[in-house]
Amino acid sequence: MKTNSNSYTIIYSAVLVIIVAFLLAVVYAGLKDRQDANVALDQKKQILYSLNIRQFQNDADAEAIYNKVVKPEAKVDGQPIFYANVDGQQKYVIPMKGMGLWGGISGYIAINGDKRTVYGAYFNHESETAGLGAEIKDNQKWQEQFQGKHLFKDGDTNTIALSVMKKKTDPETQVDAVTGATLTSNGVTNMLHDCLSKYTKFFNAK
């Protein structure tokens, strides 16, 4: 076969693509267990962050603390929840997912045993603007504003009042918006309302 013919070019390209695809598949399969383990560890770290546990020496230390503090994922009314015990106090950790300005946002919020107040929170994002919307992940002080905030307002335990606001009118249920990131802040509020409203029956249970 002539090496400068069209058929040779097509066959050569097809064989090359098949070989590369095969090698990529082998590498992916070989690394999948490690990737899954890394994803699981990252989730555990985020849950610990929401419980205000941020100091651990290494991954093994984080894993050990998590196993001591947090129980395996459970379900309430079909929704995922994590039961935790911090310094002898019951906490409930709820996973959240929503949309920011440029992509998905997510996080975990830890609720005190009273099922009325926030113990801690951690937020993550896929592709928010660095220095603006990305602050929901990078700014620990902003996340700490959620501590002690109330889920509900004026005794209405069927409507989530916890919100991120540019101009706060209720310091008990509202957190300052991220400066210069109004749409991302709105996304966090929508995520809080959408996700936490699925647990109102649990919050109202004795």
PDB file of C-alpha atoms in Angstrom:
ATOM      1  CA  MET A   1       0.000   0.000   0.000  1.00  0.00           C
ATOM      2  CA  LYS A   2       1.306   3.424  -0.923  1.00  0.00           C
ATOM      3  CA  THR A   3       2.117   5.451   2.152  1.00  0.00           C
ATOM      4  CA  ASN A   4       1.049   8.677   0.485  1.00  0.00           C
ATOM      5  CA  SER A   5      -2.389   7.407  -0.545  1.00  0.00           C
ATOM      6  CA  ASN A   6      -5.666   8.491   1.067  1.00  0.00           C
ATOM      7  CA  SER A   7      -6.576   4.933   2.060  1.00  0.00           C
ATOM      8  CA  TYR A   8      -3.270   4.510   3.906  1.00  0.00           C
ATOM      9  CA  THR A   9      -3.836   7.770   5.804  1.00  0.00           C
ATOM     10  CA  ILE A  10      -7.360   6.723   6.805  1.00  0.00           C
ATOM     11  CA  ILE A  11      -6.332   3.217   7.933  1.00  0.00           C
ATOM     12  CA  TYR A  12      -3.302   4.541   9.808  1.00  0.00           C
ATOM     13  CA  SER A  13      -5.404   7.155  11.606  1.00  0.00           C
ATOM     14  CA  ALA A  14      -8.105   4.606  12.509  1.00  0.00           C
ATOM     15  CA  VAL A  15      -5.563   2.154  13.943  1.00  0.00           C
ATOM     16  CA  LEU A  16      -3.879   4.942  15.903  1.00  0.00           C
ATOM     17  CA  VAL A  17      -7.207   6.083  17.369  1.00  0.00           C
ATOM     18  CA  ILE A  18      -8.091   2.513  18.380  1.00  0.00           C
ATOM     19  CA  ILE A  19      -4.731   2.014  20.076  1.00  0.00           C
ATOM     20  CA  VAL A  20      -4.931   5.309  21.970  1.00  0.00           C
ATOM     21  CA  ALA A  21      -8.526   4.613  23.035  1.00  0.00           C
ATOM     22  CA  PHE A  22      -7.519   1.175  24.286  1.00  0.00           C
ATOM     23  CA  LEU A  23      -4.606   2.576  26.288  1.00  0.00           C
ATOM     24  CA  LEU A  24      -6.810   5.290  27.829  1.00  0.00           C
ATOM     25  CA  ALA A  25      -9.404   2.669  28.783  1.00  0.00           C
ATOM     26  CA  VAL A  26      -6.719   0.540  30.451  1.00  0.00           C
ATOM     27  CA  VAL A  27      -5.346   3.526  32.380  1.00  0.00           C
ATOM     28  CA  TYR A  28      -8.860   4.606  33.454  1.00  0.00           C
ATOM     29  CA  ALA A  29      -9.724   1.106  34.657  1.00  0.00           C
ATOM     30  CA  GLY A  30      -6.448   0.854  36.521  1.00  0.00           C
ATOM     31  CA  LEU A  31      -6.936   4.180  38.299  1.00  0.00           C
ATOM     32  CA  LYS A  32     -10.692   3.971  38.907  1.00  0.00           C
ATOM     33  CA  ASP A  33     -10.430   2.475  42.390  1.00  0.00           C
ATOM     34  CA  ARG A  34      -7.970   5.169  43.417  1.00  0.00           C
ATOM     35  CA  GLN A  35     -10.151   7.894  41.900  1.00  0.00           C
ATOM     36  CA  ASP A  36     -13.234   6.575  43.700  1.00  0.00           C
ATOM     37  CA  ALA A  37     -11.293   6.475  46.974  1.00  0.00           C
ATOM     38  CA  ASN A  38     -10.151  10.076  46.481  1.00  0.00           C
ATOM     39  CA  VAL A  39     -13.716  11.220  45.784  1.00  0.00           C
ATOM     40  CA  ALA A  40     -14.973   9.431  48.897  1.00  0.00           C
ATOM     41  CA  LEU A  41     -12.192  10.960  51.023  1.00  0.00           C
ATOM     42  CA  ASP A  42     -12.947  14.443  49.690  1.00  0.00           C
ATOM     43  CA  GLN A  43     -16.616  13.991  50.615  1.00  0.00           C
ATOM     44  CA  LYS A  44     -15.627  12.957  54.138  1.00  0.00           C
ATOM     45  CA  LYS A  45     -13.385  16.010  54.491  1.00  0.00           C
ATOM     46  CA  GLN A  46     -16.200  18.316  53.359  1.00  0.00           C
ATOM     47  CA  ILE A  47     -18.535  16.784  55.941  1.00  0.00           C
ATOM     48  CA  LEU A  48     -15.895  17.316  58.627  1.00  0.00           C
ATOM     49  CA  TYR A  49     -15.482  20.940  57.502  1.00  0.00           C
ATOM     50  CA  SER A  50     -19.235  21.456  57.923  1.00  0.00           C
ATOM     51  CA  LEU A  51     -18.836  20.128  61.477  1.00  0.00           C
ATOM     52  CA  ASN A  52     -16.136  22.756  62.094  1.00  0.00           C
ATOM     53  CA  ILE A  53     -13.462  20.058  62.145  1.00  0.00           C
ATOM     54  CA  ARG A  54     -10.724  21.379  59.879  1.00  0.00           C
ATOM     55  CA  GLN A  55      -7.523  20.428  61.659  1.00  0.00           C
ATOM     56  CA  PHE A  56      -6.118  17.038  60.712  1.00  0.00           C
ATOM     57  CA  GLN A  57      -2.540  16.099  59.986  1.00  0.00           C
ATOM     58  CA  ASN A  58      -3.053  13.983  56.875  1.00  0.00           C
ATOM     59  CA  ASP A  59      -5.601  11.930  54.929  1.00  0.00           C
ATOM     60  CA  ALA A  60      -5.340   8.983  57.313  1.00  0.00           C
ATOM     61  CA  ASP A  61      -6.006  11.306  60.248  1.00  0.00           C
ATOM     62  CA  ALA A  62      -9.068  12.760  58.476  1.00  0.00           C
ATOM     63  CA  GLU A  63     -10.357   9.261  57.780  1.00  0.00           C
ATOM     64  CA  ALA A  64      -9.917   8.240  61.420  1.00  0.00           C
ATOM     65  CA  ILE A  65     -11.670  11.347  62.750  1.00  0.00           C
ATOM     66  CA  TYR A  66     -14.520  10.904  60.289  1.00  0.00           C
ATOM     67  CA  ASN A  67     -15.060   7.269  61.293  1.00  0.00           C
ATOM     68  CA  LYS A  68     -15.123   8.299  64.941  1.00  0.00           C
ATOM     69  CA  VAL A  69     -17.498  11.249  64.558  1.00  0.00           C
ATOM     70  CA  VAL A  70     -19.802  10.453  61.622  1.00  0.00           C
ATOM     71  CA  LYS A  71     -22.067   7.461  61.103  1.00  0.00           C
ATOM     72  CA  PRO A  72     -22.679   5.936  57.627  1.00  0.00           C
ATOM     73  CA  GLU A  73     -25.119   7.746  55.354  1.00  0.00           C
ATOM     74  CA  ALA A  74     -28.760   7.229  56.351  1.00  0.00           C
ATOM     75  CA  LYS A  75     -32.100   8.224  54.826  1.00  0.00           C
ATOM     76  CA  VAL A  76     -34.958  10.313  56.185  1.00  0.00           C
ATOM     77  CA  ASP A  77     -38.053  10.541  54.016  1.00  0.00           C
ATOM     78  CA  GLY A  78     -35.931   9.209  51.174  1.00  0.00           C
ATOM     79  CA  GLN A  79     -33.329  11.973  51.540  1.00  0.00           C
ATOM     80  CA  PRO A  80     -29.657  11.419  52.489  1.00  0.00           C
ATOM     81  CA  ILE A  81     -28.484  12.501  55.917  1.00  0.00           C
ATOM     82  CA  PHE A  82     -25.435  11.911  58.106  1.00  0.00           C
ATOM     83  CA  TYR A  83     -25.723  11.542  61.875  1.00  0.00           C
ATOM     84  CA  ALA A  84     -22.732  12.833  63.798  1.00  0.00           C
ATOM     85  CA  ASN A  85     -21.633  13.196  67.377  1.00  0.00           C
ATOM     86  CA  VAL A  86     -19.328  16.094  68.204  1.00  0.00           C
ATOM     87  CA  ASP A  87     -18.137  16.414  71.791  1.00  0.00           C
ATOM     88  CA  GLY A  88     -21.121  14.390  72.937  1.00  0.00           C
ATOM     89  CA  GLN A  89     -23.627  16.532  71.022  1.00  0.00           C
ATOM     90  CA  GLN A  90     -25.934  15.215  68.280  1.00  0.00           C
ATOM     91  CA  LYS A  91     -25.531  16.855  64.863  1.00  0.00           C
ATOM     92  CA  TYR A  92     -27.233  16.225  61.522  1.00  0.00           C
ATOM     93  CA  VAL A  93     -25.331  16.827  58.284  1.00  0.00           C
ATOM     94  CA  ILE A  94     -27.337  17.411  55.116  1.00  0.00           C
ATOM     95  CA  PRO A  95     -25.809  17.378  51.603  1.00  0.00           C
ATOM     96  CA  MET A  96     -26.858  20.111  49.173  1.00  0.00           C
ATOM     97  CA  LYS A  97     -26.615  20.721  45.426  1.00  0.00           C
ATOM     98  CA  GLY A  98     -27.591  23.745  43.374  1.00  0.00           C
ATOM     99  CA  MET A  99     -26.537  26.128  40.622  1.00  0.00           C
ATOM    100  CA  GLY A 100     -24.254  29.147  40.826  1.00  0.00           C
ATOM    101  CA  LEU A 101     -23.454  31.721  38.169  1.00  0.00           C
ATOM    102  CA  TRP A 102     -21.261  29.551  35.927  1.00  0.00           C
ATOM    103  CA  GLY A 103     -21.915  26.031  37.114  1.00  0.00           C
ATOM    104  CA  GLY A 104     -22.922  23.731  39.895  1.00  0.00           C
ATOM    105  CA  ILE A 105     -22.480  24.523  43.565  1.00  0.00           C
ATOM    106  CA  SER A 106     -22.742  22.079  46.430  1.00  0.00           C
ATOM    107  CA  GLY A 107     -22.075  21.737  50.101  1.00  0.00           C
ATOM    108  CA  TYR A 108     -22.948  20.304  53.474  1.00  0.00           C
ATOM    109  CA  ILE A 109     -24.771  21.987  56.313  1.00  0.00           C
ATOM    110  CA  ALA A 110     -24.621  20.698  59.877  1.00  0.00           C
ATOM    111  CA  ILE A 111     -27.703  21.189  62.031  1.00  0.00           C
ATOM    112  CA  ASN A 112     -27.692  21.153  65.834  1.00  0.00           C
ATOM    113  CA  GLY A 113     -29.619  18.556  67.790  1.00  0.00           C
ATOM    114  CA  ASP A 114     -32.455  21.063  68.260  1.00  0.00           C
ATOM    115  CA  LYS A 115     -33.142  20.813  64.487  1.00  0.00           C
ATOM    116  CA  ARG A 116     -33.558  24.573  64.454  1.00  0.00           C
ATOM    117  CA  THR A 117     -30.073  26.105  64.306  1.00  0.00           C
ATOM    118  CA  VAL A 118     -26.989  25.715  62.148  1.00  0.00           C
ATOM    119  CA  TYR A 119     -23.860  24.227  63.679  1.00  0.00           C
ATOM    120  CA  GLY A 120     -21.620  24.735  60.632  1.00  0.00           C
ATOM    121  CA  ALA A 121     -21.499  24.803  56.848  1.00  0.00           C
ATOM    122  CA  TYR A 122     -19.164  24.108  53.964  1.00  0.00           C
ATOM    123  CA  PHE A 123     -19.726  25.069  50.337  1.00  0.00           C
ATOM    124  CA  ASN A 124     -18.041  23.997  47.113  1.00  0.00           C
ATOM    125  CA  HIS A 125     -18.318  25.013  43.459  1.00  0.00           C
ATOM    126  CA  GLU A 126     -17.433  23.755  40.008  1.00  0.00           C
ATOM    127  CA  SER A 127     -16.565  26.955  38.181  1.00  0.00           C
ATOM    128  CA  GLU A 128     -17.297  30.217  39.952  1.00  0.00           C
ATOM    129  CA  THR A 129     -15.256  33.386  39.407  1.00  0.00           C
ATOM    130  CA  ALA A 130     -12.021  33.454  41.404  1.00  0.00           C
ATOM    131  CA  GLY A 131     -12.134  36.109  44.127  1.00  0.00           C
ATOM    132  CA  LEU A 132     -15.901  36.543  43.750  1.00  0.00           C
ATOM    133  CA  GLY A 133     -18.296  33.583  43.550  1.00  0.00           C
ATOM    134  CA  ALA A 134     -15.457  31.220  44.402  1.00  0.00           C
ATOM    135  CA  GLU A 135     -15.438  32.805  47.858  1.00  0.00           C
ATOM    136  CA  ILE A 136     -18.224  30.425  48.900  1.00  0.00           C
ATOM    137  CA  LYS A 137     -15.514  27.745  48.984  1.00  0.00           C
ATOM    138  CA  ASP A 138     -12.330  29.707  49.636  1.00  0.00           C
ATOM    139  CA  ASN A 139     -13.526  32.063  52.383  1.00  0.00           C
ATOM    140  CA  GLN A 140     -13.753  30.171  55.659  1.00  0.00           C
ATOM    141  CA  LYS A 141     -14.820  33.289  57.547  1.00  0.00           C
ATOM    142  CA  TRP A 142     -17.812  33.664  55.233  1.00  0.00           C
ATOM    143  CA  GLN A 143     -18.805  30.047  55.844  1.00  0.00           C
ATOM    144  CA  GLU A 144     -18.507  30.585  59.593  1.00  0.00           C
ATOM    145  CA  GLN A 145     -21.251  33.231  59.409  1.00  0.00           C
ATOM    146  CA  PHE A 146     -23.764  30.386  59.150  1.00  0.00           C
ATOM    147  CA  GLN A 147     -22.940  29.126  62.633  1.00  0.00           C
ATOM    148  CA  GLY A 148     -25.845  29.739  65.009  1.00  0.00           C
ATOM    149  CA  LYS A 149     -28.235  30.934  62.287  1.00  0.00           C
ATOM    150  CA  HIS A 150     -31.862  29.814  62.518  1.00  0.00           C
ATOM    151  CA  LEU A 151     -33.492  27.644  59.866  1.00  0.00           C
ATOM    152  CA  PHE A 152     -36.940  29.092  60.502  1.00  0.00           C
ATOM    153  CA  LYS A 153     -38.464  32.453  61.337  1.00  0.00           C
ATOM    154  CA  ASP A 154     -41.311  33.423  63.655  1.00  0.00           C
ATOM    155  CA  GLY A 155     -42.237  29.852  64.500  1.00  0.00           C
ATOM    156  CA  ASP A 156     -42.979  28.869  60.898  1.00  0.00           C
ATOM    157  CA  THR A 157     -41.269  25.472  60.854  1.00  0.00           C
ATOM    158  CA  ASN A 158     -42.576  24.590  57.400  1.00  0.00           C
ATOM    159  CA  THR A 159     -40.694  27.304  55.497  1.00  0.00           C
ATOM    160  CA  ILE A 160     -36.899  27.566  55.365  1.00  0.00           C
ATOM    161  CA  ALA A 161     -35.872  31.129  56.164  1.00  0.00           C
ATOM    162  CA  LEU A 162     -32.083  30.674  56.174  1.00  0.00           C
ATOM    163  CA  SER A 163     -30.787  32.892  53.365  1.00  0.00           C
ATOM    164  CA  VAL A 164     -27.835  34.798  51.930  1.00  0.00           C
ATOM    165  CA  MET A 165     -28.781  38.452  51.515  1.00  0.00           C
ATOM    166  CA  LYS A 166     -27.086  41.555  50.143  1.00  0.00           C
ATOM    167  CA  LYS A 167     -28.929  43.657  52.717  1.00  0.00           C
ATOM    168  CA  LYS A 168     -29.770  41.742  55.862  1.00  0.00           C
ATOM    169  CA  THR A 169     -33.089  42.454  57.554  1.00  0.00           C
ATOM    170  CA  ASP A 170     -33.070  39.497  59.943  1.00  0.00           C
ATOM    171  CA  PRO A 171     -29.696  38.711  61.556  1.00  0.00           C
ATOM    172  CA  GLU A 172     -31.050  35.466  63.014  1.00  0.00           C
ATOM    173  CA  THR A 173     -31.718  33.818  59.637  1.00  0.00           C
ATOM    174  CA  GLN A 174     -29.639  35.804  57.130  1.00  0.00           C
ATOM    175  CA  VAL A 175     -25.961  35.781  56.150  1.00  0.00           C
ATOM    176  CA  ASP A 176     -24.133  38.547  54.274  1.00  0.00           C
ATOM    177  CA  ALA A 177     -23.890  37.941  50.535  1.00  0.00           C
ATOM    178  CA  VAL A 178     -20.480  37.443  48.963  1.00  0.00           C
ATOM    179  CA  THR A 179     -19.227  40.852  47.826  1.00  0.00           C
ATOM    180  CA  GLY A 180     -19.510  41.235  44.049  1.00  0.00           C
ATOM    181  CA  ALA A 181     -21.143  37.834  43.602  1.00  0.00           C
ATOM    182  CA  THR A 182     -24.863  38.472  43.857  1.00  0.00           C
ATOM    183  CA  LEU A 183     -25.911  35.687  41.491  1.00  0.00           C
ATOM    184  CA  THR A 184     -23.751  33.102  43.244  1.00  0.00           C
ATOM    185  CA  SER A 185     -25.151  34.266  46.593  1.00  0.00           C
ATOM    186  CA  ASN A 186     -28.671  33.903  45.202  1.00  0.00           C
ATOM    187  CA  GLY A 187     -27.718  30.420  44.053  1.00  0.00           C
ATOM    188  CA  VAL A 188     -26.674  29.521  47.596  1.00  0.00           C
ATOM    189  CA  THR A 189     -30.010  30.792  48.944  1.00  0.00           C
ATOM    190  CA  ASN A 190     -31.952  28.805  46.360  1.00  0.00           C
ATOM    191  CA  MET A 191     -29.896  25.710  47.163  1.00  0.00           C
ATOM    192  CA  LEU A 192     -30.545  26.113  50.891  1.00  0.00           C
ATOM    193  CA  HIS A 193     -34.290  26.514  50.388  1.00  0.00           C
ATOM    194  CA  ASP A 194     -34.646  23.741  47.798  1.00  0.00           C
ATOM    195  CA  CYS A 195     -32.570  21.164  49.669  1.00  0.00           C
ATOM    196  CA  LEU A 196     -33.525  21.888  53.270  1.00  0.00           C
ATOM    197  CA  SER A 197     -37.252  22.115  52.484  1.00  0.00           C
ATOM    198  CA  LYS A 198     -37.129  18.378  51.713  1.00  0.00           C
ATOM    199  CA  TYR A 199     -36.323  17.773  55.393  1.00  0.00           C
ATOM    200  CA  THR A 200     -39.074  19.869  57.037  1.00  0.00           C
ATOM    201  CA  LYS A 201     -40.930  16.726  58.125  1.00  0.00           C
ATOM    202  CA  PHE A 202     -37.733  15.509  59.799  1.00  0.00           C
ATOM    203  CA  PHE A 203     -37.127  18.900  61.415  1.00  0.00           C
ATOM    204  CA  ASN A 204     -40.656  18.852  62.856  1.00  0.00           C
ATOM    205  CA  ALA A 205     -40.475  15.271  64.125  1.00  0.00           C
ATOM    206  CA  LYS A 206     -40.143  14.838  67.884  1.00  0.00           C
TER     207      LYS A 206
END
